[in-house]
Each structure stands twice: as C-alpha cells, then as structure tokens.
CSV table of C-alpha atoms in Angstrom, one decimal:
chain,number,residue,atom,x,y,z
A,1,MET,CA,64.8,92.5,115.0
A,2,SER,CA,63.1,89.6,116.8
A,3,THR,CA,64.7,87.1,114.4
A,4,LEU,CA,68.2,88.6,115.3
A,5,TRP,CA,67.4,88.1,118.9
A,6,SER,CA,66.1,84.5,118.4
A,7,THR,CA,69.2,83.6,116.3
A,8,TRP,CA,71.4,84.9,119.1
A,9,GLN,CA,69.5,82.9,121.6
A,10,LEU,CA,69.9,79.8,119.4
A,11,THR,CA,73.6,80.2,119.3
A,12,ASP,CA,74.9,82.5,122.0
A,13,SER,CA,76.3,79.9,124.4
A,14,ILE,CA,78.2,78.0,121.6
A,15,LEU,CA,79.5,81.2,120.0
A,16,LEU,CA,80.6,82.6,123.3
A,17,GLN,CA,82.4,79.3,124.1
A,18,GLY,CA,84.2,79.6,120.7
A,19,ALA,CA,85.1,83.2,121.5
A,20,TRP,CA,86.4,82.1,124.9
A,21,LEU,CA,88.7,79.5,123.2
A,22,THR,CA,89.9,82.2,120.8
A,23,ILE,CA,90.8,84.4,123.7
A,24,ARG,CA,92.6,81.6,125.6
A,25,LEU,CA,94.5,80.6,122.4
A,26,SER,CA,95.5,84.1,121.6
A,27,VAL,CA,96.7,85.0,125.1
A,28,ALA,CA,98.7,81.7,125.3
A,29,ALA,CA,100.2,82.3,121.9
A,30,LEU,CA,101.0,85.9,122.8
A,31,ALA,CA,102.9,84.8,125.9
A,32,VAL,CA,105.0,82.4,123.8
A,33,ALA,CA,105.6,85.1,121.2
A,34,LEU,CA,106.8,87.7,123.7
A,35,VAL,CA,109.3,85.3,125.2
A,36,LEU,CA,110.6,84.2,121.8
A,37,GLY,CA,110.5,87.8,120.6
A,38,ILE,CA,112.8,89.0,123.4
A,39,LEU,CA,115.1,86.0,122.9
A,40,GLY,CA,115.1,86.5,119.2
A,41,ALA,CA,115.9,90.2,119.4
A,42,LEU,CA,118.8,89.5,121.7
A,43,GLY,CA,119.9,86.9,119.2
A,44,ARG,CA,119.7,89.3,116.3
A,45,LEU,CA,121.8,91.9,118.2
A,46,SER,CA,124.3,89.3,119.6
A,47,PRO,CA,128.0,89.9,119.1
A,48,ILE,CA,128.3,86.2,118.0
A,49,ARG,CA,127.8,85.8,114.3
A,50,ALA,CA,126.3,82.3,114.3
A,51,VAL,CA,123.7,83.4,116.9
A,52,ARG,CA,122.8,86.4,114.7
A,53,ALA,CA,122.4,84.2,111.6
A,54,LEU,CA,120.3,81.7,113.5
A,55,ALA,CA,117.9,84.4,114.8
A,56,ALA,CA,117.7,85.9,111.3
A,57,ALA,CA,116.9,82.5,109.8
A,58,TYR,CA,114.1,82.0,112.4
A,59,VAL,CA,112.6,85.4,111.5
A,60,GLU,CA,112.8,84.9,107.7
A,61,ILE,CA,111.4,81.4,107.8
A,62,PHE,CA,108.5,82.0,110.0
A,63,ARG,CA,107.6,85.4,108.5
A,64,GLY,CA,108.1,84.1,105.0
A,65,THR,CA,105.8,81.1,105.0
A,66,PRO,CA,102.0,80.9,105.6
A,67,ILE,CA,100.8,80.0,109.1
A,68,LEU,CA,98.6,77.4,107.4
A,69,ILE,CA,101.7,75.5,106.2
A,70,GLN,CA,103.3,75.8,109.6
A,71,LEU,CA,100.2,74.4,111.2
A,72,TYR,CA,100.1,71.5,108.8
A,73,VAL,CA,103.7,70.7,109.6
A,74,SER,CA,103.3,70.9,113.3
A,75,ASN,CA,99.9,69.2,113.4
A,76,TYR,CA,100.5,66.4,110.9
A,77,VAL,CA,104.3,65.9,110.6
A,78,ILE,CA,105.5,66.7,114.1
A,79,VAL,CA,102.5,65.5,116.0
A,80,GLY,CA,102.4,62.4,113.8
A,81,TRP,CA,106.0,61.7,114.7
A,82,LEU,CA,105.3,62.2,118.4
A,83,ASN,CA,102.2,59.9,118.2
A,84,ASP,CA,104.4,57.1,116.8
A,85,ARG,CA,106.3,57.5,120.1
A,86,ASN,CA,103.2,57.4,122.2
A,87,VAL,CA,103.3,61.1,123.0
A,88,ASN,CA,99.9,62.7,122.3
A,89,PRO,CA,100.1,66.5,122.8
A,90,ASP,CA,96.9,68.4,123.3
A,91,SER,CA,95.7,70.2,120.2
A,92,PHE,CA,95.4,73.4,122.2
A,93,ILE,CA,99.1,73.3,123.0
A,94,VAL,CA,100.0,72.5,119.4
A,95,GLY,CA,97.9,75.3,118.1
A,96,ALA,CA,99.0,77.9,120.7
A,97,LEU,CA,102.7,76.9,120.3
A,98,THR,CA,102.6,77.1,116.5
A,99,LEU,CA,100.9,80.5,116.5
A,100,GLY,CA,103.2,81.7,119.2
A,101,ILE,CA,106.3,80.6,117.4
A,102,ASN,CA,105.0,82.3,114.2
A,103,TYR,CA,104.4,85.6,116.0
A,104,GLY,CA,107.7,85.3,117.9
A,105,ALA,CA,109.3,86.0,114.6
A,106,TYR,CA,107.3,89.3,114.2
A,107,MET,CA,107.9,90.1,117.9
A,108,THR,CA,111.6,89.6,117.3
A,109,GLU,CA,111.6,92.4,114.8
A,110,VAL,CA,109.4,94.6,117.1
A,111,PHE,CA,111.7,94.2,120.0
A,112,ARG,CA,114.8,94.6,117.9
A,113,ALA,CA,113.6,98.0,116.7
A,114,GLY,CA,112.6,98.9,120.3
A,115,ILE,CA,116.0,98.1,121.7
A,116,LEU,CA,117.8,99.9,118.9
A,117,ALA,CA,115.6,102.9,119.6
A,118,ILE,CA,117.0,103.3,123.1
A,119,ASP,CA,119.8,105.9,123.2
A,120,ARG,CA,123.3,104.3,123.2
A,121,GLY,CA,124.2,106.7,126.0
A,122,GLN,CA,121.8,105.0,128.4
A,123,ARG,CA,123.7,101.7,128.0
A,124,GLU,CA,127.0,103.5,128.3
A,125,ALA,CA,125.9,105.4,131.4
A,126,ALA,CA,124.8,102.1,133.1
A,127,GLN,CA,128.0,100.4,132.2
A,128,SER,CA,130.1,103.2,133.6
A,129,LEU,CA,128.2,102.8,136.9
A,130,GLY,CA,129.6,99.3,136.9
A,131,MET,CA,126.5,97.3,135.8
A,132,ARG,CA,127.0,94.0,134.1
A,133,ASN,CA,125.6,93.5,130.6
A,134,ALA,CA,122.6,91.3,131.7
A,135,ARG,CA,121.7,93.8,134.4
A,136,VAL,CA,122.0,96.7,132.0
A,137,PHE,CA,119.6,95.0,129.6
A,138,ARG,CA,117.1,94.0,132.3
A,139,ARG,CA,117.1,97.2,134.3
A,140,ILE,CA,117.9,99.9,131.8
A,141,VAL,CA,117.2,98.9,128.2
A,142,LEU,CA,114.2,96.6,128.5
A,143,PRO,CA,112.0,98.9,130.6
A,144,GLN,CA,112.5,101.8,128.2
A,145,ALA,CA,112.2,99.6,125.1
A,146,ILE,CA,108.8,98.1,126.3
A,147,ARG,CA,107.2,101.6,126.2
A,148,VAL,CA,108.4,102.1,122.6
A,149,VAL,CA,107.2,98.7,121.5
A,150,ILE,CA,103.7,98.8,122.9
A,151,PRO,CA,102.0,100.2,119.8
A,152,PRO,CA,103.5,97.7,117.3
A,153,MET,CA,103.1,94.9,119.8
A,154,ALA,CA,99.4,95.7,120.2
A,155,ASN,CA,99.0,95.8,116.4
A,156,ASN,CA,100.6,92.4,116.2
A,157,PHE,CA,98.3,91.1,118.9
A,158,ILE,CA,95.3,92.2,116.8
A,159,THR,CA,96.5,90.2,113.8
A,160,LEU,CA,97.4,87.3,116.1
A,161,ILE,CA,93.8,87.2,117.4
A,162,GLN,CA,92.5,87.2,113.9
A,163,ASP,CA,95.1,84.6,112.8
A,164,SER,CA,94.0,82.3,115.6
A,165,SER,CA,91.1,81.6,113.2
A,166,TYR,CA,93.6,79.5,111.2
A,167,LEU,CA,93.5,77.0,114.1
A,168,SER,CA,90.1,76.0,112.9
A,169,ALA,CA,92.0,74.2,110.1
A,170,ILE,CA,93.5,71.8,112.7
A,171,SER,CA,90.0,71.3,114.1
A,172,LEU,CA,90.2,73.5,117.2
A,173,VAL,CA,86.7,74.7,117.8
A,174,GLU,CA,87.4,78.4,118.2
A,175,LEU,CA,85.1,81.2,117.1
A,176,THR,CA,85.5,80.9,113.3
A,177,ASN,CA,85.1,77.2,113.4
A,178,THR,CA,82.1,77.4,115.7
A,179,SER,CA,80.3,80.0,113.6
A,180,GLU,CA,81.0,78.0,110.4
A,181,ALA,CA,79.7,74.9,112.0
A,182,ILE,CA,76.5,76.5,113.2
A,183,ALA,CA,76.0,78.5,110.0
A,184,SER,CA,76.5,75.6,107.6
A,185,GLY,CA,73.1,74.0,108.2
A,186,GLN,CA,71.1,77.2,108.1
A,187,GLY,CA,69.3,79.3,105.6
A,188,LEU,CA,70.8,82.4,104.1
A,189,ALA,CA,69.3,85.0,106.5
A,190,ILE,CA,70.3,83.1,109.7
A,191,ARG,CA,73.7,82.3,108.3
A,192,TRP,CA,74.5,85.9,107.8
A,193,GLN,CA,73.3,86.7,111.2
A,194,ILE,CA,75.6,84.1,112.7
A,195,TYR,CA,78.6,85.4,110.7
A,196,GLY,CA,77.7,88.9,111.8
A,197,PHE,CA,77.7,87.8,115.5
A,198,ALA,CA,81.1,86.1,115.0
A,199,GLY,CA,82.5,89.2,113.3
A,200,ALA,CA,81.1,91.4,116.1
A,201,LEU,CA,82.7,89.2,118.7
A,202,TYR,CA,86.1,89.5,116.9
A,203,PHE,CA,85.6,93.2,116.7
A,204,LEU,CA,84.9,93.4,120.4
A,205,MET,CA,88.2,91.5,121.1
A,206,CYS,CA,90.4,93.5,118.6
A,207,TYR,CA,89.1,97.0,118.8
A,208,PRO,CA,90.0,97.7,122.4
A,209,VAL,CA,93.6,96.6,121.6
A,210,ALA,CA,93.6,98.9,118.6
A,211,LEU,CA,92.6,101.8,120.9
A,212,VAL,CA,95.4,101.0,123.3
A,213,ALA,CA,97.8,101.0,120.4
A,214,ARG,CA,96.6,104.3,119.1
A,215,ARG,CA,96.6,106.0,122.5
A,216,THR,CA,100.1,104.9,123.4
A,217,GLU,CA,101.3,105.9,120.0
A,218,ARG,CA,99.9,109.4,120.5
A,219,ARG,CA,101.4,109.7,123.9
A,220,LEU,CA,104.8,108.6,122.7
A,221,ARG,CA,104.8,111.0,119.8
A,222,ARG,CA,103.9,113.9,122.2
A,223,ARG,CA,106.8,113.0,124.4
A,224,ILE,CA,109.2,112.9,121.5
A,225,GLY,CA,107.8,116.0,119.9
B,1,MET,CA,105.1,66.6,92.3
B,2,LEU,CA,107.4,69.6,91.7
B,3,PRO,CA,105.7,70.7,88.5
B,4,GLN,CA,102.4,70.7,90.3
B,5,LEU,CA,103.8,72.7,93.2
B,6,LEU,CA,105.2,75.2,90.7
B,7,GLY,CA,101.7,75.4,89.1
B,8,GLY,CA,100.3,76.0,92.6
B,9,ALA,CA,102.8,78.8,93.1
B,10,ARG,CA,101.8,80.3,89.8
B,11,THR,CA,98.1,80.3,90.9
B,12,THR,CA,99.1,81.9,94.2
B,13,LEU,CA,101.0,84.6,92.4
B,14,ILE,CA,98.1,85.3,90.0
B,15,PHE,CA,95.6,85.6,92.8
B,16,CYS,CA,97.9,87.9,94.8
B,17,VAL,CA,98.7,90.3,91.9
B,18,ALA,CA,95.0,90.5,90.8
B,19,SER,CA,93.9,91.1,94.4
B,20,LEU,CA,96.6,93.7,95.2
B,21,ALA,CA,95.6,95.6,92.0
B,22,ILE,CA,92.0,95.7,93.1
B,23,ALA,CA,92.9,96.4,96.7
B,24,LEU,CA,95.0,99.4,95.7
B,25,THR,CA,92.1,100.8,93.6
B,26,ILE,CA,89.7,100.4,96.6
B,27,GLY,CA,92.3,101.8,98.9
B,28,LEU,CA,92.9,104.9,96.8
B,29,LEU,CA,89.2,105.5,96.6
B,30,VAL,CA,88.6,105.0,100.3
B,31,ALA,CA,91.6,107.1,101.3
B,32,CYS,CA,90.5,110.0,99.1
B,33,LEU,CA,86.9,109.8,100.5
B,34,ARG,CA,88.2,109.9,104.0
B,35,LEU,CA,90.2,113.0,103.3
B,36,VAL,CA,88.0,115.1,101.1
B,37,ALA,CA,84.4,113.7,101.1
B,38,PRO,CA,81.6,115.1,103.3
B,39,ARG,CA,81.4,113.7,106.8
B,40,PRO,CA,78.8,110.9,106.4
B,41,VAL,CA,80.7,109.4,103.5
B,42,GLY,CA,84.0,109.7,105.4
B,43,ILE,CA,82.5,107.9,108.4
B,44,LEU,CA,81.3,105.1,106.1
B,45,ALA,CA,84.8,104.8,104.6
B,46,ALA,CA,86.3,104.6,108.1
B,47,ALA,CA,83.7,102.0,109.1
B,48,TYR,CA,84.8,99.9,106.1
B,49,VAL,CA,88.4,100.1,107.2
B,50,GLU,CA,87.7,99.2,110.8
B,51,VAL,CA,85.4,96.3,110.1
B,52,PHE,CA,87.7,94.6,107.6
B,53,ARG,CA,90.9,95.2,109.7
B,54,ASN,CA,89.3,94.0,113.0
B,55,THR,CA,87.7,90.7,111.8
B,56,PRO,CA,89.6,87.6,110.5
B,57,ILE,CA,90.1,87.2,106.8
B,58,LEU,CA,89.1,83.6,107.1
B,59,LEU,CA,85.7,84.6,108.5
B,60,GLN,CA,85.4,87.1,105.7
B,61,LEU,CA,86.2,84.4,103.2
B,62,TYR,CA,83.5,82.1,104.6
B,63,MET,CA,81.0,85.0,104.5
B,64,VAL,CA,81.6,85.7,100.9
B,65,TYR,CA,81.9,82.0,99.7
B,66,TYR,CA,79.2,80.4,101.8
B,67,GLY,CA,77.1,83.5,102.6
B,68,LEU,CA,76.7,84.5,98.9
B,69,SER,CA,76.7,81.0,97.4
B,70,GLN,CA,73.1,81.2,96.1
B,71,PHE,CA,74.3,83.7,93.5
B,72,GLN,CA,75.5,82.1,90.3
B,73,PHE,CA,78.6,84.2,89.8
B,74,VAL,CA,80.0,83.5,93.3
B,75,ASP,CA,82.4,80.7,92.7
B,76,ALA,CA,85.6,80.0,94.6
B,77,THR,CA,87.7,82.2,92.3
B,78,PHE,CA,85.3,85.1,92.7
B,79,ALA,CA,85.0,84.7,96.5
B,80,GLY,CA,88.8,84.4,96.8
B,81,ILE,CA,89.7,87.5,94.8
B,82,ALA,CA,86.8,89.5,96.4
B,83,THR,CA,87.8,88.6,99.9
B,84,LEU,CA,91.5,89.3,99.5
B,85,SER,CA,90.8,92.5,97.6
B,86,LEU,CA,88.3,93.8,100.2
B,87,ASN,CA,90.5,92.9,103.1
B,88,TYR,CA,93.6,94.3,101.7
B,89,GLY,CA,91.7,97.3,100.4
B,90,ALA,CA,91.2,98.3,104.0
B,91,TYR,CA,95.0,98.1,104.7
B,92,GLU,CA,95.9,99.9,101.5
B,93,ALA,CA,93.4,102.7,102.3
B,94,GLU,CA,95.4,103.3,105.5
B,95,ASN,CA,98.8,103.2,103.8
B,96,ILE,CA,97.6,105.6,101.1
B,97,ARG,CA,96.0,107.9,103.6
B,98,ALA,CA,99.2,108.0,105.7
B,99,GLY,CA,101.1,108.8,102.5
B,100,LEU,CA,98.7,111.5,101.4
B,101,GLN,CA,98.7,113.1,104.9
B,102,SER,CA,102.5,113.2,105.1
B,103,VAL,CA,102.7,115.5,102.1
B,104,ASP,CA,103.3,119.0,103.4
B,105,ARG,CA,100.1,121.1,104.0
B,106,GLY,CA,101.8,124.0,102.1
B,107,GLN,CA,101.5,121.9,98.9
B,108,TRP,CA,97.7,121.9,99.2
B,109,GLU,CA,97.7,125.6,99.8
B,110,ALA,CA,100.1,126.4,97.0
B,111,ALA,CA,98.0,124.4,94.5
B,112,GLN,CA,94.8,126.2,95.7
B,113,THR,CA,96.5,129.6,95.3
B,114,LEU,CA,97.2,128.6,91.7
B,115,GLY,CA,93.4,128.0,91.4
B,116,MET,CA,93.5,124.2,91.3
B,117,ARG,CA,90.4,122.2,92.4
B,118,THR,CA,90.6,119.6,95.1
B,119,PHE,CA,90.5,116.6,92.8
B,120,ARG,CA,93.1,118.1,90.5
B,121,THR,CA,95.4,119.0,93.4
B,122,LEU,CA,95.1,115.4,94.7
B,123,ARG,CA,95.9,113.9,91.3
B,124,ARG,CA,98.6,116.3,90.1
B,125,VAL,CA,100.3,117.5,93.2
B,126,ILE,CA,99.7,115.4,96.3
B,127,LEU,CA,99.6,111.8,94.8
B,128,PRO,CA,102.9,112.0,92.9
B,129,GLN,CA,104.7,113.0,96.0
B,130,ALA,CA,102.9,110.5,98.3
B,131,VAL,CA,103.4,107.5,96.0
B,132,ARG,CA,107.1,107.3,97.0
B,133,LEU,CA,106.2,107.0,100.6
B,134,MET,CA,103.5,104.4,100.0
B,135,ILE,CA,105.6,101.9,98.0
B,136,PRO,CA,107.5,100.3,101.0
B,137,PRO,CA,104.4,99.6,103.1
B,138,VAL,CA,102.5,98.3,100.0
B,139,THR,CA,105.4,96.0,99.2
B,140,ASN,CA,105.3,94.7,102.8
B,141,ASP,CA,101.5,94.1,102.4
B,142,PHE,CA,102.1,92.1,99.2
B,143,ILE,CA,104.3,89.7,101.3
B,144,TYR,CA,101.5,89.4,103.8
B,145,LEU,CA,99.1,88.8,100.9
B,146,LEU,CA,101.2,86.0,99.5
B,147,LYS,CA,100.9,84.2,102.8
B,148,ASP,CA,97.3,85.0,103.5
B,149,SER,CA,96.4,83.7,100.1
B,150,ALA,CA,96.9,80.2,101.6
B,151,ILE,CA,93.4,80.5,103.0
B,152,LEU,CA,92.2,80.0,99.4
B,153,SER,CA,93.2,76.3,99.8
B,154,LEU,CA,90.2,76.0,102.3
B,155,ILE,CA,87.7,76.9,99.5
B,156,THR,CA,89.0,74.4,97.0
B,157,ILE,CA,91.4,76.6,95.0
B,158,THR,CA,94.5,74.7,94.1
B,159,GLU,CA,97.1,77.2,95.0
B,160,LEU,CA,100.5,76.3,96.5
B,161,THR,CA,99.3,75.3,100.0
B,162,ALA,CA,96.4,73.2,98.6
B,163,VAL,CA,98.8,71.3,96.3
B,164,ALA,CA,101.3,70.7,99.1
B,165,HIS,CA,98.6,69.5,101.5
B,166,HIS,CA,97.1,67.2,98.8
B,167,TYR,CA,100.5,65.5,98.2
B,168,ALA,CA,101.4,65.3,101.8
B,169,ASP,CA,98.1,63.9,102.7
B,170,GLN,CA,98.1,61.3,99.9
B,171,ASN,CA,101.6,60.0,100.5
B,172,PHE,CA,102.0,60.5,104.3
B,173,ASP,CA,105.0,62.6,103.3
B,174,SER,CA,106.2,65.9,104.8
B,175,ASN,CA,108.4,66.9,101.9
B,176,PRO,CA,105.7,68.7,100.0
B,177,TYR,CA,105.3,71.1,102.9
B,178,ILE,CA,109.0,71.8,102.9
B,179,PHE,CA,109.1,72.4,99.1
B,180,ALA,CA,106.0,74.7,99.4
B,181,ALA,CA,107.7,76.6,102.2
B,182,ILE,CA,110.8,77.1,100.1
B,183,LEU,CA,108.6,78.3,97.2
B,184,TYR,CA,106.9,80.8,99.4
B,185,LEU,CA,110.3,82.0,100.6
B,186,CYS,CA,111.4,82.3,97.0
B,187,LEU,CA,108.3,84.5,96.3
B,188,SER,CA,108.5,86.6,99.5
B,189,TYR,CA,112.2,87.0,100.1
B,190,PRO,CA,113.0,89.1,97.0
B,191,ALA,CA,109.9,91.2,97.8
B,192,SER,CA,111.1,91.8,101.4
B,193,GLN,CA,114.6,92.7,100.2
B,194,PHE,CA,113.1,95.1,97.7
B,195,ALA,CA,111.0,96.7,100.5
B,196,HIS,CA,114.1,97.1,102.7
B,197,TRP,CA,116.0,98.6,99.8
B,198,LEU,CA,113.2,101.0,99.0
B,199,GLU,CA,112.8,102.0,102.6
B,200,ARG,CA,116.5,102.9,102.8
B,201,ARG,CA,116.2,104.9,99.6
B,202,VAL,CA,113.1,106.7,100.7
B,203,SER,CA,114.5,107.7,104.1
B,204,ARG,CA,117.7,108.8,102.4
B,205,GLY,CA,115.6,110.9,100.0
B,206,ILE,CA,113.9,112.6,102.9
B,207,ALA,CA,117.1,113.2,104.8
B,208,GLY,CA,118.6,114.7,101.6
B,209,ALA,CA,115.6,117.0,101.0
B,210,ALA,CA,115.8,118.3,104.5
C-alpha cells in the first residue's frame, strides 16, 4: 500500500496535468461537435437536395474512417500546407478541432433522431400561430429535442473523452501520453500502478457522465410510459 | 503502394473478425453471468463491463502490450487481439444482455413450467429469440471495431493505417491517407447499410408480431 502511495506521489502532479489537458481537449471538442451536430442535422433534414447530400457525405466520411487517419491528415497534410504559408496553428486547436469535427458526424445523427422524434403537430401548431421556420426550430423543436438527445449525447461524450487519447499520437501530452511517458522507464510493478492511476482518472471523468445518461434515460422512459 | 494498402486492409479485416468472434464469446458469457449467476459473480461481471467501457482502448492496449511485455507469449499480435477482444467483449456483453432482457418474461415462465432448467431455457428458448435483436447493434460495433483497430498501428502491426502512415511519411505524400480512408469506407459502408437494412427488418418483424 505504501508503494502505491509513493508511486502516486512520484507522479501525481504530472498525471493530473495530463488529465486536465484531457478535460480541456474533450470539452473544446464537444463544443465543436455540438455546433456541427446541429448544423449537420439541419442539413440532413433540409428541403434542398444538394445540402442533404453534403451533410450525408460529411457523416459517412467522418464516421467511416478512423480518427487516427483523420488526425494524420489534419496534423501532417493540412498543418504542413499551412506551415508552408507561415501559419502555425497550435496543436491543441488542431487536436480539438479534428476530434470535434469527427464527433460532429456522430452528433449529427443524434440530433437528427432527436428532431425527428418531436411530434409533427408541435411544428404545425407553431406555424399556425404565425411563427417563422427559424423561430419554430429555435423556440419549439430544439428545446424539446435537446431533452431527448441528452442520453445519446452523454454516451457520445464518454467515447469522446476516451478517444481524446488518440491525440497522444500527434504528441499532445494528455493523460494517456503522460502515463505512457512516465511508465516507460519503470519496472513492472510501478508501471502497472501508473496505468492503474490513469485508468482510474479516466473512469472518474467518464462514469459521472454515464450516470447522467442513465438517469435522464430512465426519466424520459417514465414520461413516455 | 496500392497492393501494400490492400494487404494492410486484409490484416485489418483479419484482426477485426478474430477479435469480434472472441468478443462475442466473452460477451455472451458475461451477459449470462450478469443475468443468472449468484450476486458476487454478477458484480464482478458488471465491474468488467464498466472498467473496460470507461477507460480508453489505447490505454488498455498499452497496458497489455507494455505492461505484460516480460511474458514470452505477449507479442504485438497477441496484445492487439487481446485488447480489442476484451474491450469489445464489454460492449457485446451489454448488447447481448439487452437482447436477452427484451425477450418476454412469459417465455422464461413457460419454459420453467415445462420443467426446463435455467441453462437449457437460455440456450433453447431465450437466445434464439434474442439473437435477432442483437444483430443490428453487433453489426454497428463491428464498424466501430474496424476503425478502432487503427490503434494497432501504434504497436507495430502493419494494418491499413500503419501502411498508409508509412508511405505518407516516406514520400511526403497525402495520397496514401486518402486511399486508406477510401478502403476503410469500402469496408464499413456495406456493413452500415447491412445494419440499416437489418434494423428495418427487425422493427418490421416486431410491428408484425404485435
């Protein structure tokens, strides 16, 4: 037990710094994903065929290819192209944007399902009151849809937090990268303790979100039932 | 370059199929334990699911590959298949449990009335009905697995992402990534269409039954 404590003392500040970067990256990526998700859902439900096709292509491409490939493209190809033009984006921004664009595709499907779940009568009632389309969406459809989408959104947020570990591949020093860096020089026992700490920190970040998802799900089901 | 990429895609597919098969076996075992085993075993099974679903697969991969590296049999192939199987085993356990639980309670009671034991009821009555409901989520997980298997490139396995990264890095060329992305889409798109089709069929089946 004393060794566990001494290992933690050896590493705690660095691991916690890594965890903090993981949290910041995840929240930034989630913000990007939510905006893109709403836009994407509107695109997929648009009356204009070309817009629908564009939104569908966005979803299929980003859901159909590994994040790692997307990261390599953004970090080497696109950033390389920008560097040639003397633009040097921060790797935090590159990582959070790529992760956010990737999850925007998942959020598009989540929001689309949420919007479709709202009774058509709600929209028609608002329209008959003389509301414009944009106002109907913002005031009537979106507030109701958000309640429905909270559970799948939370589930996606959990996988997003975990997938932020991929950003270690473009040398962002988040939690997985930190633990791997500290663990690599150590003997077996200490290495496992460090991995264990990292796992526990991820669990502490993800599990509360899972509980929120489960609780909202139960409450929604009760209301419907 | 294209033949090598295709070879990488083949490796990706082999790893995914093998891992899914093992994951389904683990998942079935864990799901059944959670439903019928005595409480301590059930809690252990639940802990397995929560731990593997709430920590990143990349960290799990490093734990197996570097954490067990002093054992002779732990090479990259073993670590890769073990990690993917254990991680997806947790997800499949939940899919299978949801499937099993959605079978009407009356089916259990009817089988018991006929004198069937728990295990026999599961195998003969509940599972055959539940499998139909499990196929769509499992197909979806296979698509996730295809993409998650890209992490194997980080432990020296030359699957699709690794091959693409190698050629891109060597020639300062972005085309390998594009080709690799297209190959991933070729693998995952048919699977996703298949899942959609199954979902429609299954929901129609339920509507028809009711």
